[in-house]
Tab-separated table of C-alpha atoms in Angstrom:
chain	number	residue	atom	x	y	z
A	269	MET	CA	3.581	13.438	-55.572
A	270	LYS	CA	0.389	13.417	-53.555
A	271	LYS	CA	1.324	10.024	-52.180
A	272	THR	CA	4.675	11.380	-50.994
A	273	VAL	CA	2.976	14.263	-49.182
A	274	PHE	CA	0.522	11.837	-47.609
A	275	ILE	CA	3.382	9.760	-46.215
A	276	LEU	CA	5.604	12.635	-45.072
A	277	GLY	CA	2.805	14.606	-43.397
A	278	PRO	CA	2.290	12.199	-40.451
A	279	ILE	CA	6.069	11.741	-40.119
A	280	VAL	CA	6.636	15.502	-39.777
A	281	ALA	CA	3.711	15.779	-37.341
A	282	LEU	CA	5.049	12.878	-35.258
A	283	ALA	CA	8.502	14.470	-35.151
A	284	ALA	CA	6.960	17.729	-33.925
A	285	VAL	CA	5.057	15.893	-31.191
A	286	ASN	CA	8.206	14.084	-30.076
A	287	ALA	CA	10.121	17.377	-29.962
A	288	ALA	CA	7.369	18.911	-27.828
A	289	HIS	CA	7.496	15.966	-25.429
A	290	ALA	CA	11.253	16.358	-25.132
A	291	GLN	CA	10.789	19.965	-23.989
A	292	SER	CA	7.856	19.569	-21.599
A	293	SER	CA	6.313	16.998	-19.259
A	294	VAL	CA	3.348	16.477	-16.953
A	295	THR	CA	3.489	13.865	-14.177
A	296	LEU	CA	0.580	12.359	-12.248
A	297	TYR	CA	1.633	11.321	-8.727
A	298	GLY	CA	0.186	10.626	-5.310
A	299	LEU	CA	-0.118	8.311	-2.352
A	300	LEU	CA	-2.749	6.714	-0.145
A	301	ASP	CA	-2.171	6.285	3.575
A	302	VAL	CA	-4.827	4.548	5.683
A	303	GLY	CA	-4.512	3.351	9.247
A	304	ILE	CA	-6.359	2.301	12.383
A	305	ASN	CA	-5.855	4.297	15.589
A	306	TYR	CA	-6.363	3.446	19.218
A	307	THR	CA	-6.734	6.456	21.543
A	308	ASN	CA	-6.977	5.748	25.244
A	309	ASP	CA	-9.077	8.856	25.947
A	310	ALA	CA	-10.904	11.191	23.547
A	311	GLN	CA	-13.344	13.905	24.608
A	312	THR	CA	-17.028	13.299	23.928
A	313	GLY	CA	-18.266	16.614	25.317
A	314	ARG	CA	-18.847	18.293	28.635
A	315	GLY	CA	-21.182	17.203	31.423
A	316	THR	CA	-23.812	19.477	32.929
A	317	ASN	CA	-21.490	19.888	35.916
A	318	GLY	CA	-18.830	21.360	33.596
A	319	ALA	CA	-16.512	18.347	33.747
A	320	LEU	CA	-15.055	17.035	30.473
A	321	ASN	CA	-16.193	13.563	29.431
A	322	GLY	CA	-13.969	11.125	27.547
A	323	ARG	CA	-13.863	7.563	26.274
A	324	SER	CA	-11.389	5.276	24.545
A	325	LEU	CA	-11.626	5.377	20.746
A	326	VAL	CA	-10.785	3.021	17.875
A	327	ASN	CA	-11.145	4.556	14.409
A	328	MET	CA	-9.810	4.513	10.860
A	329	THR	CA	-8.313	7.733	9.529
A	330	ASP	CA	-6.316	9.207	6.693
A	331	GLY	CA	-2.547	9.174	7.061
A	332	ALA	CA	-2.281	12.866	7.881
A	333	THR	CA	-1.664	11.484	11.360
A	334	ARG	CA	1.460	9.757	9.978
A	335	GLY	CA	2.628	12.880	8.202
A	336	TYR	CA	2.102	11.779	4.636
A	337	GLY	CA	-1.551	12.626	4.085
A	338	SER	CA	-3.355	10.984	1.146
A	339	ARG	CA	-3.083	13.022	-2.020
A	340	TRP	CA	-2.911	13.100	-5.779
A	341	GLY	CA	-1.323	15.768	-7.898
A	342	LEU	CA	-0.108	16.991	-11.242
A	343	ARG	CA	3.408	18.316	-11.654
A	344	GLY	CA	4.613	19.812	-14.921
A	345	SER	CA	7.500	21.637	-16.544
A	346	GLU	CA	8.334	23.184	-19.902
A	347	GLU	CA	11.852	24.038	-21.067
A	348	LEU	CA	12.063	27.660	-22.216
A	349	GLY	CA	15.740	27.693	-23.152
A	350	ASP	CA	18.956	28.991	-21.582
A	351	GLY	CA	18.404	26.848	-18.480
A	352	LEU	CA	14.968	28.349	-17.750
A	353	SER	CA	11.805	26.272	-17.269
A	354	ALA	CA	8.167	27.027	-16.493
A	355	ILE	CA	6.795	24.775	-13.737
A	356	PHE	CA	3.511	24.111	-11.969
A	357	THR	CA	2.094	21.885	-9.233
A	358	LEU	CA	-1.550	21.154	-8.407
A	359	GLU	CA	-1.945	18.889	-5.363
A	360	ASN	CA	-5.230	17.665	-3.918
A	361	GLY	CA	-5.644	16.289	-0.403
A	362	PHE	CA	-8.410	13.813	0.379
A	363	ASN	CA	-9.570	11.296	2.960
A	364	PRO	CA	-9.575	7.761	1.496
A	365	THR	CA	-11.785	6.430	4.311
A	366	ASN	CA	-14.796	8.406	3.040
A	367	GLY	CA	-13.655	10.197	-0.136
A	368	ALA	CA	-13.986	13.684	1.338
A	369	LEU	CA	-11.777	16.567	0.244
A	370	GLY	CA	-9.142	17.711	2.716
A	371	GLN	CA	-7.997	21.225	3.661
A	372	GLY	CA	-11.524	22.476	4.272
A	373	GLY	CA	-12.915	21.272	0.942
A	374	ALA	CA	-10.340	22.917	-1.351
A	375	MET	CA	-9.898	21.229	-4.728
A	376	PHE	CA	-6.118	21.688	-4.598
A	377	GLY	CA	-5.757	22.476	-0.933
A	378	ARG	CA	-2.303	21.016	-0.370
A	379	GLN	CA	-0.500	23.059	-3.019
A	380	ALA	CA	-1.379	25.067	-6.127
A	381	TYR	CA	1.320	27.164	-7.763
A	382	ILE	CA	3.031	28.165	-10.997
A	383	GLY	CA	6.590	29.391	-11.341
A	384	LEU	CA	9.905	29.729	-13.149
A	385	LYS	CA	12.983	27.594	-12.449
A	386	SER	CA	16.479	28.713	-13.442
A	387	ASP	CA	19.499	26.427	-13.451
A	388	THR	CA	21.525	29.455	-12.331
A	389	TYR	CA	19.352	31.631	-10.100
A	390	GLY	CA	16.925	29.247	-8.359
A	391	THR	CA	13.143	28.948	-8.435
A	392	VAL	CA	10.327	31.454	-7.888
A	393	MET	CA	6.710	30.268	-7.430
A	394	PHE	CA	3.297	31.955	-7.115
A	395	GLY	CA	0.209	30.494	-5.404
A	396	ARG	CA	-0.753	28.386	-2.369
A	397	GLN	CA	2.379	26.928	-0.776
A	398	TYR	CA	4.158	25.819	2.402
A	399	ASP	CA	6.177	28.426	4.278
A	400	SER	CA	9.980	28.512	4.106
A	401	GLN	CA	10.439	28.210	7.872
A	402	ALA	CA	8.800	24.777	7.886
A	403	ASP	CA	10.554	23.756	4.662
A	404	PHE	CA	14.029	24.213	6.111
A	405	VAL	CA	13.538	23.097	9.745
A	406	SER	CA	10.832	20.387	9.904
A	407	SER	CA	13.279	17.584	9.022
A	408	TYR	CA	15.040	18.115	12.377
A	409	SER	CA	11.845	17.633	14.435
A	410	PRO	CA	10.066	14.393	15.509
A	411	PHE	CA	7.784	14.951	12.501
A	412	ILE	CA	10.225	12.743	10.595
A	413	VAL	CA	9.512	9.644	12.730
A	414	ALA	CA	5.780	9.924	13.549
A	415	GLY	CA	4.394	12.583	11.244
A	416	LEU	CA	1.945	15.103	12.618
A	417	SER	CA	1.272	13.044	15.703
A	418	GLY	CA	4.906	13.548	16.621
A	419	THR	CA	5.030	17.315	16.176
A	420	THR	CA	4.786	20.050	18.777
A	421	PRO	CA	1.362	19.917	20.505
A	422	GLY	CA	-1.109	21.544	18.122
A	423	ASP	CA	1.767	22.004	15.656
A	424	VAL	CA	2.170	25.349	17.394
A	425	ASP	CA	5.478	26.036	15.616
A	426	GLY	CA	4.212	24.973	12.169
A	427	LEU	CA	6.954	22.397	11.613
A	428	GLY	CA	4.318	19.749	10.865
A	429	HIS	CA	3.270	21.550	7.650
A	430	THR	CA	-0.364	21.760	8.815
A	431	ARG	CA	-0.803	25.335	7.576
A	432	ARG	CA	-0.310	26.854	4.123
A	433	MET	CA	0.186	30.367	2.772
A	434	ASN	CA	-2.296	31.682	0.214
A	435	ASN	CA	-1.442	34.330	-2.413
A	436	ALA	CA	2.227	33.560	-1.778
A	437	ILE	CA	5.420	34.406	-3.664
A	438	LYS	CA	8.189	31.938	-2.850
A	439	TYR	CA	11.871	31.765	-3.740
A	440	VAL	CA	14.152	28.720	-3.293
A	441	SER	CA	17.853	28.888	-4.111
A	442	HIS	CA	20.100	26.239	-5.540
A	443	GLY	CA	22.692	24.706	-3.265
A	444	TYR	CA	25.912	26.680	-2.956
A	445	ARG	CA	28.681	24.520	-1.410
A	446	GLY	CA	26.133	22.955	0.916
A	447	LEU	CA	24.161	26.161	1.608
A	448	SER	CA	20.569	26.652	0.439
A	449	PHE	CA	18.025	29.278	1.432
A	450	GLY	CA	14.602	30.654	0.589
A	451	GLY	CA	11.788	32.997	1.487
A	452	THR	CA	8.001	33.257	1.158
A	453	TYR	CA	5.731	36.320	1.179
A	454	SER	CA	1.928	36.155	1.290
A	455	LEU	CA	-0.007	39.253	0.236
A	456	GLY	CA	-2.692	40.169	2.751
A	457	GLY	CA	-5.052	41.601	0.137
A	458	LYS	CA	-6.676	44.164	2.469
A	459	ALA	CA	-7.747	47.390	0.785
A	460	GLY	CA	-6.005	50.359	2.367
A	461	ASP	CA	-3.912	48.163	4.681
A	462	PHE	CA	-0.895	46.699	2.878
A	463	THR	CA	0.419	44.806	5.907
A	464	GLY	CA	-2.963	43.570	7.154
A	465	SER	CA	-3.192	39.746	7.111
A	466	GLN	CA	0.173	39.466	5.371
A	467	ALA	CA	2.612	36.660	6.228
A	468	TRP	CA	6.241	36.027	5.423
A	469	ALA	CA	8.890	33.458	6.200
A	470	LEU	CA	12.624	32.858	5.766
A	471	GLY	CA	14.698	29.688	5.962
A	472	ALA	CA	18.200	28.376	5.354
A	473	ASN	CA	20.041	25.058	5.522
A	474	TYR	CA	23.685	24.017	5.461
A	475	GLU	CA	25.063	20.501	4.912
A	476	ALA	CA	28.647	19.308	5.293
A	477	GLY	CA	29.278	15.579	5.199
A	478	ASN	CA	27.220	13.876	7.908
A	479	PHE	CA	26.278	17.170	9.569
A	480	SER	CA	23.312	19.375	8.716
A	481	VAL	CA	21.821	22.494	10.312
A	482	GLY	CA	18.810	24.658	9.497
A	483	ALA	CA	17.046	27.774	10.782
A	484	GLY	CA	13.864	29.659	10.006
A	485	TYR	CA	11.592	32.567	10.867
A	486	PHE	CA	7.840	33.039	10.319
A	487	ASN	CA	5.707	36.176	10.812
A	488	ALA	CA	1.953	36.499	10.231
A	489	ARG	CA	-0.269	39.520	10.863
A	490	ASP	CA	-3.786	38.596	12.035
A	491	PRO	CA	-2.800	34.895	12.259
A	492	ASN	CA	-6.382	33.798	12.952
A	493	LEU	CA	-7.065	34.889	9.366
A	494	SER	CA	-3.717	34.729	7.525
A	495	SER	CA	-2.269	31.501	8.955
A	496	PHE	CA	-5.073	29.442	10.529
A	497	GLY	CA	-7.919	30.781	8.368
A	498	VAL	CA	-6.713	29.991	4.846
A	499	ASN	CA	-9.108	27.149	3.907
A	500	PRO	CA	-12.508	27.478	2.160
A	501	ASN	CA	-14.417	26.587	5.337
A	502	SER	CA	-12.573	29.177	7.456
A	503	GLY	CA	-14.438	32.028	9.083
A	504	GLY	CA	-13.752	35.732	9.514
A	505	ALA	CA	-12.577	37.775	12.478
A	506	THR	CA	-15.718	37.070	14.514
A	507	VAL	CA	-14.895	33.372	14.847
A	508	SER	CA	-11.817	31.447	15.936
A	509	ASN	CA	-10.131	29.462	13.181
A	510	MET	CA	-7.586	28.257	15.736
A	511	GLY	CA	-9.849	25.999	17.805
A	512	SER	CA	-13.000	25.822	19.911
A	513	VAL	CA	-14.208	25.424	23.493
A	514	GLY	CA	-16.502	22.519	22.560
A	515	SER	CA	-20.000	21.944	23.945
A	516	LEU	CA	-22.085	19.424	25.867
A	517	THR	CA	-21.946	17.060	22.875
A	518	THR	CA	-18.794	18.072	20.964
A	519	ALA	CA	-15.116	17.945	21.821
A	520	GLN	CA	-12.814	20.915	22.109
A	521	SER	CA	-10.221	21.532	19.407
A	522	ASN	CA	-6.679	22.828	19.877
A	523	PRO	CA	-7.130	23.870	23.538
A	524	ILE	CA	-3.358	24.472	23.547
A	525	TYR	CA	-3.796	27.839	21.776
A	526	ALA	CA	-7.501	28.112	20.780
A	527	GLY	CA	-7.959	31.035	23.180
A	528	TYR	CA	-5.353	33.196	21.428
A	529	ALA	CA	-7.270	34.000	18.211
A	530	SER	CA	-7.128	37.748	18.974
A	531	ALA	CA	-3.330	37.893	18.491
A	532	ARG	CA	-2.263	40.713	16.207
A	533	THR	CA	0.908	38.897	15.145
A	534	LEU	CA	2.288	35.348	15.207
A	535	GLU	CA	6.077	35.000	15.288
A	536	ILE	CA	8.058	31.759	15.123
A	537	TYR	CA	11.824	31.304	15.415
A	538	SER	CA	13.168	27.788	14.871
A	539	ALA	CA	16.449	25.958	14.388
A	540	GLY	CA	17.630	22.370	14.184
A	541	ALA	CA	20.608	20.152	13.482
A	542	SER	CA	21.300	16.511	12.649
A	543	TYR	CA	24.289	14.178	12.509
A	544	LYS	CA	24.606	10.742	10.915
A	545	VAL	CA	26.518	8.072	12.833
A	546	GLY	CA	26.666	4.814	10.914
A	547	LYS	CA	23.086	3.605	10.452
A	548	ALA	CA	21.690	6.135	12.926
A	549	THR	CA	20.690	9.781	12.503
A	550	LEU	CA	20.516	12.011	15.568
A	551	ALA	CA	18.551	15.274	15.406
A	552	ALA	CA	17.506	18.092	17.716
A	553	SER	CA	15.428	21.240	17.291
A	554	PHE	CA	14.255	24.303	19.187
A	555	SER	CA	11.390	26.679	18.453
A	556	HIS	CA	10.029	29.867	20.003
A	557	THR	CA	6.426	30.751	19.142
A	558	ALA	CA	4.767	34.010	20.236
A	559	PHE	CA	1.144	35.115	19.846
A	560	ASP	CA	1.781	38.865	20.180
A	561	ASN	CA	-0.548	41.682	21.232
A	562	LEU	CA	-3.590	39.641	22.285
A	563	GLY	CA	-6.889	41.500	22.358
A	564	ASP	CA	-7.102	42.702	18.743
A	565	LEU	CA	-10.759	42.001	17.864
A	566	THR	CA	-10.140	42.834	14.200
A	567	ALA	CA	-8.068	39.634	14.074
A	568	GLY	CA	-10.269	37.285	16.099
A	569	PRO	CA	-12.488	36.879	19.174
A	570	ASN	CA	-11.132	37.164	22.723
A	571	PRO	CA	-13.707	35.441	24.964
A	572	PHE	CA	-11.296	35.150	27.895
A	573	GLY	CA	-10.144	38.775	27.839
A	574	TYR	CA	-6.444	37.978	27.379
A	575	HIS	CA	-3.845	40.614	26.547
A	576	GLY	CA	-0.077	40.722	26.289
A	577	THR	CA	1.834	37.897	24.588
A	578	ALA	CA	1.462	34.115	24.855
A	579	VAL	CA	4.767	32.297	24.300
A	580	PHE	CA	5.571	28.627	23.603
A	581	ASN	CA	9.129	27.289	23.785
A	582	THR	CA	9.802	23.778	22.482
A	583	ALA	CA	12.878	21.522	22.512
A	584	THR	CA	12.997	18.145	20.749
A	585	ALA	CA	15.366	15.202	20.301
A	586	THR	CA	14.998	12.499	17.654
A	587	VAL	CA	16.827	9.331	16.632
A	588	SER	CA	16.297	7.270	13.472
A	589	TYR	CA	17.989	3.906	12.917
A	590	ALA	CA	18.072	1.863	9.700
A	591	ALA	CA	18.259	-1.697	11.037
A	592	THR	CA	18.143	-2.873	7.426
A	593	PRO	CA	17.542	-0.956	4.183
A	594	ALA	CA	13.873	-1.914	4.494
A	595	PHE	CA	13.340	-1.648	8.277
A	596	LEU	CA	13.519	1.692	10.087
A	597	ILE	CA	13.196	2.376	13.832
A	598	GLY	CA	12.549	5.851	15.211
A	599	GLY	CA	12.070	7.576	18.530
A	600	GLY	CA	11.663	11.113	19.788
A	601	TYR	CA	10.946	13.366	22.750
A	602	THR	CA	9.270	16.793	22.809
A	603	TYR	CA	9.120	19.308	25.655
A	604	THR	CA	6.852	22.361	25.290
A	605	HIS	CA	6.248	25.114	27.829
A	606	GLY	CA	3.715	27.878	27.219
A	607	GLY	CA	2.687	30.951	29.163
A	608	GLY	CA	2.897	34.714	29.402
A	609	ALA	CA	-0.587	35.845	28.398
A	610	VAL	CA	-2.012	38.280	30.951
A	611	GLY	CA	-5.123	36.660	32.435
A	612	ASN	CA	-3.961	33.119	31.701
A	613	GLY	CA	-1.645	30.654	33.442
A	614	SER	CA	1.135	28.486	32.033
A	615	ALA	CA	1.126	24.968	30.588
A	616	THR	CA	3.722	22.243	30.066
A	617	TYR	CA	3.578	19.299	27.645
A	618	ASN	CA	5.889	16.258	27.551
A	619	GLN	CA	5.626	13.837	24.651
A	620	GLY	CA	7.387	10.592	23.724
A	621	ILE	CA	7.298	8.739	20.393
A	622	VAL	CA	8.339	5.310	19.077
A	623	SER	CA	7.845	4.246	15.438
A	624	LEU	CA	8.565	1.279	13.162
A	625	GLN	CA	8.511	1.304	9.347
A	626	TYR	CA	8.908	-1.608	6.953
A	627	PHE	CA	9.226	-1.073	3.187
A	628	PHE	CA	8.041	-3.923	0.972
A	629	SER	CA	9.223	-1.819	-1.972
A	630	LYS	CA	9.920	1.815	-2.853
A	631	ARG	CA	6.174	2.287	-3.270
A	632	THR	CA	4.653	0.276	-0.417
A	633	GLU	CA	5.286	0.393	3.321
A	634	VAL	CA	3.589	-0.548	6.565
A	635	TYR	CA	4.209	1.244	9.852
A	636	LEU	CA	3.424	1.206	13.539
A	637	TYR	CA	3.848	4.005	16.057
A	638	GLY	CA	2.902	5.004	19.566
A	639	VAL	CA	2.740	8.515	21.043
A	640	TYR	CA	2.255	9.346	24.731
A	641	GLN	CA	1.699	12.878	26.057
A	642	THR	CA	1.290	14.341	29.531
A	643	ALA	CA	0.217	17.894	30.330
A	644	SER	CA	0.109	20.152	33.379
A	645	GLY	CA	-0.882	23.713	34.266
A	646	THR	CA	-3.590	25.853	32.652
A	647	ASP	CA	-4.208	25.951	28.899
A	648	SER	CA	-5.525	28.700	26.607
A	649	LEU	CA	-9.151	27.858	27.445
A	650	GLY	CA	-8.511	28.712	31.096
A	651	GLN	CA	-9.001	25.107	32.238
A	652	PRO	CA	-6.672	22.522	33.787
A	653	THR	CA	-4.480	21.523	30.861
A	654	VAL	CA	-5.625	18.483	28.882
A	655	ALA	CA	-3.363	16.358	26.703
A	656	ASN	CA	-3.864	16.814	22.954
A	657	ILE	CA	-1.707	14.827	20.534
A	658	ASP	CA	-1.751	16.682	17.228
A	659	LEU	CA	-4.701	15.976	14.900
A	660	MET	CA	-6.333	13.778	17.531
A	661	THR	CA	-9.402	14.599	19.606
A	662	PRO	CA	-8.186	16.148	22.879
A	663	SER	CA	-8.195	13.998	25.987
A	664	SER	CA	-10.516	14.732	28.892
A	665	THR	CA	-7.530	14.262	31.227
A	666	ASN	CA	-3.920	15.406	31.454
A	667	HIS	CA	-2.547	12.372	29.590
A	668	GLN	CA	-3.195	10.685	26.256
A	669	PHE	CA	-1.856	7.689	24.305
A	670	VAL	CA	-2.319	7.037	20.591
A	671	GLY	CA	-1.233	3.869	18.786
A	672	ARG	CA	-1.540	3.510	15.019
A	673	VAL	CA	-0.902	0.831	12.399
A	674	GLY	CA	-1.091	1.863	8.758
A	675	ILE	CA	-0.185	1.139	5.161
A	676	VAL	CA	1.098	3.492	2.458
A	677	GLN	CA	0.976	3.011	-1.311
A	678	ARG	CA	2.667	5.536	-3.618
A	679	PHE	CA	2.176	6.036	-7.320
């Protein structure tokens, strides 16, 4: 009898383990993206005469410039019955060229959330996440052919997924006859001020055959804190998390909108559409970004004394062509015009993109792209506008070219 119990005990235990595995799962995933860039002009600082200095630059960087961004993550789910599952995602961003953490040193800076998924009602998630506006519209922008380097200058409309929402509640629907939609709300967490530093976003998408269209809206109070200042190394209202004026020995950052940190509200409206024609996909998008009510020192500094509203309007066109199942060709054009802040002029940015991708397998690809940008007018730092391809060091002149060759490995 004892022998029978000894034999059946492990069998029953093994059956219980197998049943548990059938109801829940945890997946380890990630990718590494490393490439070498050539930039024709990158700022090195400012001369004693006030003029910006720049030099050509060759460097190796993480693939955030391609749009992937090196990462590893854990994704899990547990079946709870009646079509309901508990889910979670923890996603870390890092730089494979030196091993440093991304997103300002956050352990899981790309995403960190828990939620419930219903086969009938959709999914609700809680934690650090991307906003719904970017989720539903970014696929219609040049982001899809050259990653962040192909987005709006400075990713001013957020379609490059460069910013996250902390303390966020997010809902994503199932598809209903081609229609899907969602929304995200980030609690500001300010005592006595429910709307202070809050952010929210809405998005929707509709697909019918070869045609697809999407639209979104984003709103952030105190954007210097609630949208640009959400990483561990971010500062408070006395510093700009949106960029810097540089120094004699350091380059500027985000001169496109760095001077607008005192905005009380950031609003973004965006829409896009795409159509597949044979092996080609044509796409177009439009976005309207407004830094409202400049001069609020509780949100951020205002060293240039701006007030009113700074507005950026962007139009893009993109084409992707699958020459073979393994070889993709892409191109895009972006036009951005900004202005409107009282005390500041206007600026215009034109940007062209060409990219090539070759897939050795589903996991491994190599790519090559080139981005060229020209700028004119006066930027947010009150200087003659300098070119600034996203995530790259700004140019010291009104034009900039970046070429990159890289390799991606997924797991």
